[in-house]
Amino acid sequence: MNGPVRVGVFGLLGSGNLGNDGSLEAVLGYLRARHPEAVVDALCGGPEVVKARYGIPATRLHWYRGEYRTASRAGAIAAKGVGKLADALRTAVWVRRHDVVIVPGMGVLEATLPLRPWGFPYALFLLSASGRLLGTRVALVGVGASEIRNRPTRALVRWSARLAAYRSYRDAQSRDAMRAMGVDTARDEVYPDLAFALPAPPADAPSGSRGTVCVGVMDFHGGDDDRARAGRIHRRYLEGTIRFVRALVENGRPVRLLTGDACDAPVVAAILDAVDSPLVTAAEADSLADLMKETAAADTVVATRYHNLVCALKAGTPTLAVSYAAKSDALMERMGLGAYCHPAREVEADRLLERFRALEKRSGELRRTLAERNLAATRRLEQQFTALTEALFPATGRARAHAHTRQETE
């Protein structure tokens, strides 16, 4: 490569989802540490946020600003159609300016939440196709995947993965899902979620008395296949969560409500309204670092969103997953807490309390387990970043390997 390497980062970044932004932060940390010469910019959902928070140039992902709003009027439908054509050209022009484009983590190959094929799946397909046509290496790094039933979405996701120059996954089942959808995964590796590469705050020593419980909530309506019963699923989830929080308060436990996306705010408001107690407060977290500080200060965490779980586990706090997808179960199993999962579609306060109490009885043991698993995750992510350098920056990788060999022989 002549001159500094040009690296693009791509995704729904700066759009209010803390997990997505945390994955970006981990990749930027890797680039700054191992490739400080790289010139980095973004094509993303929230360019203003990305510019302000991370100090890199950023371009809006979609030409049409109402891309993720349902279009019902003829004008809006026409604008969306024009936007799809404009985005094909805009994406190709942006990709052409780069040597490498990285999609940092996120569940970009899954449909565990409601998803329209001509939204982000189409945008990801444009990225991978442009990369293949223009000779820019596109890397899907530590991504999540699921086997998708909707045929248009399945086709777009499959081809997005096939056309990428590099793929790695955040769990084995994501790799299995892509293999089941027809992607050759023989060379694809599995590593921990990228957020495990972020620094964790020191955990507060738990006091002898019962302390704070962090409850991570979500605007949960089921998955992509649950649209017909989304309202019923949401009501059951919210009512069960309210009863659980009320039971904690009745036992004198302070409760700290956490979110992971801006869309979760109405759920927090509903719980605060239903459980009118000074023991229940809402955290204002703007990053995964903020979430880790909250969870590190708690005795126990009960959470739904995937990256709420990651933050709690990274902080070393005993955690109960209110699981909405198999990825949460896999994460908990990998971190040694596989027995502490409860289905988000069946939030029953009594059963949740039973599991919560069982978790707290083993708190000391589980903290030790998490410390061991976090060390292993950190080491494994170092291997991920080394593999990424070798795949995307071969000249740099060879130069460093040569320097390391020379040092050993001197």
PDB file of N, CA and C in Angstrom, residues 255-293:
ATOM      1  N   VAL A 255     -32.877  -0.832  43.487  1.00  0.00           N
ATOM      2  CA  VAL A 255     -32.884  -1.300  42.096  1.00  0.00           C
ATOM      3  C   VAL A 255     -32.439  -0.167  41.191  1.00  0.00           C
ATOM      4  N   ARG A 256     -31.490  -0.474  40.328  1.00  0.00           N
ATOM      5  CA  ARG A 256     -30.971   0.497  39.366  1.00  0.00           C
ATOM      6  C   ARG A 256     -31.345   0.013  37.972  1.00  0.00           C
ATOM      7  N   LEU A 257     -32.174   0.759  37.256  1.00  0.00           N
ATOM      8  CA  LEU A 257     -32.636   0.361  35.934  1.00  0.00           C
ATOM      9  C   LEU A 257     -31.626   0.779  34.869  1.00  0.00           C
ATOM     10  N   LEU A 258     -31.272  -0.172  34.003  1.00  0.00           N
ATOM     11  CA  LEU A 258     -30.320   0.071  32.926  1.00  0.00           C
ATOM     12  C   LEU A 258     -30.994  -0.136  31.581  1.00  0.00           C
ATOM     13  N   THR A 259     -30.495   0.552  30.557  1.00  0.00           N
ATOM     14  CA  THR A 259     -30.943   0.335  29.183  1.00  0.00           C
ATOM     15  C   THR A 259     -29.713   0.105  28.314  1.00  0.00           C
ATOM     16  N   GLY A 260     -29.951  -0.186  27.035  1.00  0.00           N
ATOM     17  CA  GLY A 260     -28.845  -0.347  26.106  1.00  0.00           C
ATOM     18  C   GLY A 260     -29.100   0.337  24.786  1.00  0.00           C
ATOM     19  N   ASP A 261     -30.306   0.928  24.662  1.00  0.00           N
ATOM     20  CA  ASP A 261     -30.692   1.602  23.431  1.00  0.00           C
ATOM     21  C   ASP A 261     -31.682   2.707  23.785  1.00  0.00           C
ATOM     22  N   ALA A 262     -31.664   3.772  23.023  1.00  0.00           N
ATOM     23  CA  ALA A 262     -32.566   4.894  23.296  1.00  0.00           C
ATOM     24  C   ALA A 262     -34.026   4.462  23.287  1.00  0.00           C
ATOM     25  N   CYS A 263     -34.356   3.424  22.508  1.00  0.00           N
ATOM     26  CA  CYS A 263     -35.754   2.985  22.407  1.00  0.00           C
ATOM     27  C   CYS A 263     -36.255   2.310  23.682  1.00  0.00           C
ATOM     28  N   ASP A 264     -35.363   2.020  24.637  1.00  0.00           N
ATOM     29  CA  ASP A 264     -35.768   1.357  25.880  1.00  0.00           C
ATOM     30  C   ASP A 264     -36.355   2.325  26.902  1.00  0.00           C
ATOM     31  N   ALA A 265     -36.248   3.617  26.671  1.00  0.00           N
ATOM     32  CA  ALA A 265     -36.681   4.617  27.656  1.00  0.00           C
ATOM     33  C   ALA A 265     -38.136   4.459  28.096  1.00  0.00           C
ATOM     34  N   PRO A 266     -39.089   4.147  27.193  1.00  0.00           N
ATOM     35  CA  PRO A 266     -40.475   3.984  27.657  1.00  0.00           C
ATOM     36  C   PRO A 266     -40.657   2.832  28.645  1.00  0.00           C
ATOM     37  N   VAL A 267     -39.845   1.798  28.535  1.00  0.00           N
ATOM     38  CA  VAL A 267     -39.936   0.679  29.474  1.00  0.00           C
ATOM     39  C   VAL A 267     -39.501   1.139  30.863  1.00  0.00           C
ATOM     40  N   VAL A 268     -38.423   1.900  30.929  1.00  0.00           N
ATOM     41  CA  VAL A 268     -37.968   2.459  32.205  1.00  0.00           C
ATOM     42  C   VAL A 268     -39.056   3.342  32.811  1.00  0.00           C
ATOM     43  N   ALA A 269     -39.653   4.202  31.983  1.00  0.00           N
ATOM     44  CA  ALA A 269     -40.702   5.104  32.471  1.00  0.00           C
ATOM     45  C   ALA A 269     -41.892   4.324  33.021  1.00  0.00           C
ATOM     46  N   ALA A 270     -42.273   3.247  32.348  1.00  0.00           N
ATOM     47  CA  ALA A 270     -43.407   2.435  32.793  1.00  0.00           C
ATOM     48  C   ALA A 270     -43.123   1.770  34.143  1.00  0.00           C
ATOM     49  N   ILE A 271     -41.888   1.294  34.336  1.00  0.00           N
ATOM     50  CA  ILE A 271     -41.529   0.647  35.598  1.00  0.00           C
ATOM     51  C   ILE A 271     -41.494   1.669  36.733  1.00  0.00           C
ATOM     52  N   LEU A 272     -40.895   2.834  36.483  1.00  0.00           N
ATOM     53  CA  LEU A 272     -40.853   3.881  37.506  1.00  0.00           C
ATOM     54  C   LEU A 272     -42.258   4.324  37.893  1.00  0.00           C
ATOM     55  N   ASP A 273     -43.152   4.377  36.929  1.00  0.00           N
ATOM     56  CA  ASP A 273     -44.531   4.783  37.203  1.00  0.00           C
ATOM     57  C   ASP A 273     -45.273   3.717  38.008  1.00  0.00           C
ATOM     58  N   ALA A 274     -45.021   2.438  37.680  1.00  0.00           N
ATOM     59  CA  ALA A 274     -45.739   1.342  38.346  1.00  0.00           C
ATOM     60  C   ALA A 274     -45.185   1.040  39.734  1.00  0.00           C
ATOM     61  N   VAL A 275     -43.870   1.198  39.916  1.00  0.00           N
ATOM     62  CA  VAL A 275     -43.236   0.910  41.205  1.00  0.00           C
ATOM     63  C   VAL A 275     -42.761   2.244  41.777  1.00  0.00           C
ATOM     64  N   ASP A 276     -43.649   2.933  42.436  1.00  0.00           N
ATOM     65  CA  ASP A 276     -43.374   4.275  42.934  1.00  0.00           C
ATOM     66  C   ASP A 276     -42.607   4.171  44.255  1.00  0.00           C
ATOM     67  N   SER A 277     -41.280   4.091  44.156  1.00  0.00           N
ATOM     68  CA  SER A 277     -40.456   3.914  45.349  1.00  0.00           C
ATOM     69  C   SER A 277     -39.113   4.610  45.162  1.00  0.00           C
ATOM     70  N   PRO A 278     -38.592   5.238  46.220  1.00  0.00           N
ATOM     71  CA  PRO A 278     -37.264   5.853  46.119  1.00  0.00           C
ATOM     72  C   PRO A 278     -36.148   4.825  45.957  1.00  0.00           C
ATOM     73  N   LEU A 279     -36.445   3.556  46.171  1.00  0.00           N
ATOM     74  CA  LEU A 279     -35.443   2.508  45.988  1.00  0.00           C
ATOM     75  C   LEU A 279     -35.174   2.208  44.513  1.00  0.00           C
ATOM     76  N   VAL A 280     -36.067   2.667  43.620  1.00  0.00           N
ATOM     77  CA  VAL A 280     -35.914   2.399  42.186  1.00  0.00           C
ATOM     78  C   VAL A 280     -35.454   3.667  41.481  1.00  0.00           C
ATOM     79  N   THR A 281     -34.286   3.595  40.860  1.00  0.00           N
ATOM     80  CA  THR A 281     -33.746   4.732  40.122  1.00  0.00           C
ATOM     81  C   THR A 281     -33.281   4.277  38.740  1.00  0.00           C
ATOM     82  N   ALA A 282     -33.149   5.222  37.842  1.00  0.00           N
ATOM     83  CA  ALA A 282     -32.729   4.910  36.474  1.00  0.00           C
ATOM     84  C   ALA A 282     -31.352   5.496  36.205  1.00  0.00           C
ATOM     85  N   ALA A 283     -30.462   4.670  35.671  1.00  0.00           N
ATOM     86  CA  ALA A 283     -29.129   5.133  35.299  1.00  0.00           C
ATOM     87  C   ALA A 283     -29.185   5.876  33.972  1.00  0.00           C
ATOM     88  N   GLU A 284     -28.292   6.830  33.799  1.00  0.00           N
ATOM     89  CA  GLU A 284     -28.166   7.547  32.531  1.00  0.00           C
ATOM     90  C   GLU A 284     -26.814   7.189  31.926  1.00  0.00           C
ATOM     91  N   ALA A 285     -26.769   6.078  31.227  1.00  0.00           N
ATOM     92  CA  ALA A 285     -25.520   5.584  30.649  1.00  0.00           C
ATOM     93  C   ALA A 285     -25.437   5.973  29.183  1.00  0.00           C
ATOM     94  N   ASP A 286     -24.304   6.555  28.794  1.00  0.00           N
ATOM     95  CA  ASP A 286     -24.094   6.970  27.418  1.00  0.00           C
ATOM     96  C   ASP A 286     -23.107   6.077  26.670  1.00  0.00           C
ATOM     97  N   SER A 287     -22.564   5.064  27.367  1.00  0.00           N
ATOM     98  CA  SER A 287     -21.570   4.197  26.750  1.00  0.00           C
ATOM     99  C   SER A 287     -21.512   2.879  27.498  1.00  0.00           C
ATOM    100  N   LEU A 288     -20.840   1.895  26.899  1.00  0.00           N
ATOM    101  CA  LEU A 288     -20.640   0.641  27.608  1.00  0.00           C
ATOM    102  C   LEU A 288     -19.775   0.844  28.843  1.00  0.00           C
ATOM    103  N   ALA A 289     -18.862   1.808  28.808  1.00  0.00           N
ATOM    104  CA  ALA A 289     -18.049   2.109  29.990  1.00  0.00           C
ATOM    105  C   ALA A 289     -18.944   2.541  31.152  1.00  0.00           C
ATOM    106  N   ASP A 290     -19.947   3.365  30.860  1.00  0.00           N
ATOM    107  CA  ASP A 290     -20.892   3.783  31.900  1.00  0.00           C
ATOM    108  C   ASP A 290     -21.665   2.578  32.441  1.00  0.00           C
ATOM    109  N   LEU A 291     -22.100   1.699  31.540  1.00  0.00           N
ATOM    110  CA  LEU A 291     -22.830   0.508  31.976  1.00  0.00           C
ATOM    111  C   LEU A 291     -21.948  -0.393  32.830  1.00  0.00           C
ATOM    112  N   MET A 292     -20.678  -0.532  32.452  1.00  0.00           N
ATOM    113  CA  MET A 292     -19.777  -1.364  33.252  1.00  0.00           C
ATOM    114  C   MET A 292     -19.600  -0.798  34.654  1.00  0.00           C
ATOM    115  N   LYS A 293     -19.515   0.529  34.787  1.00  0.00           N
ATOM    116  CA  LYS A 293     -19.393   1.146  36.107  1.00  0.00           C
ATOM    117  C   LYS A 293     -20.632   0.851  36.950  1.00  0.00           C
TER     118      LYS A 293
END
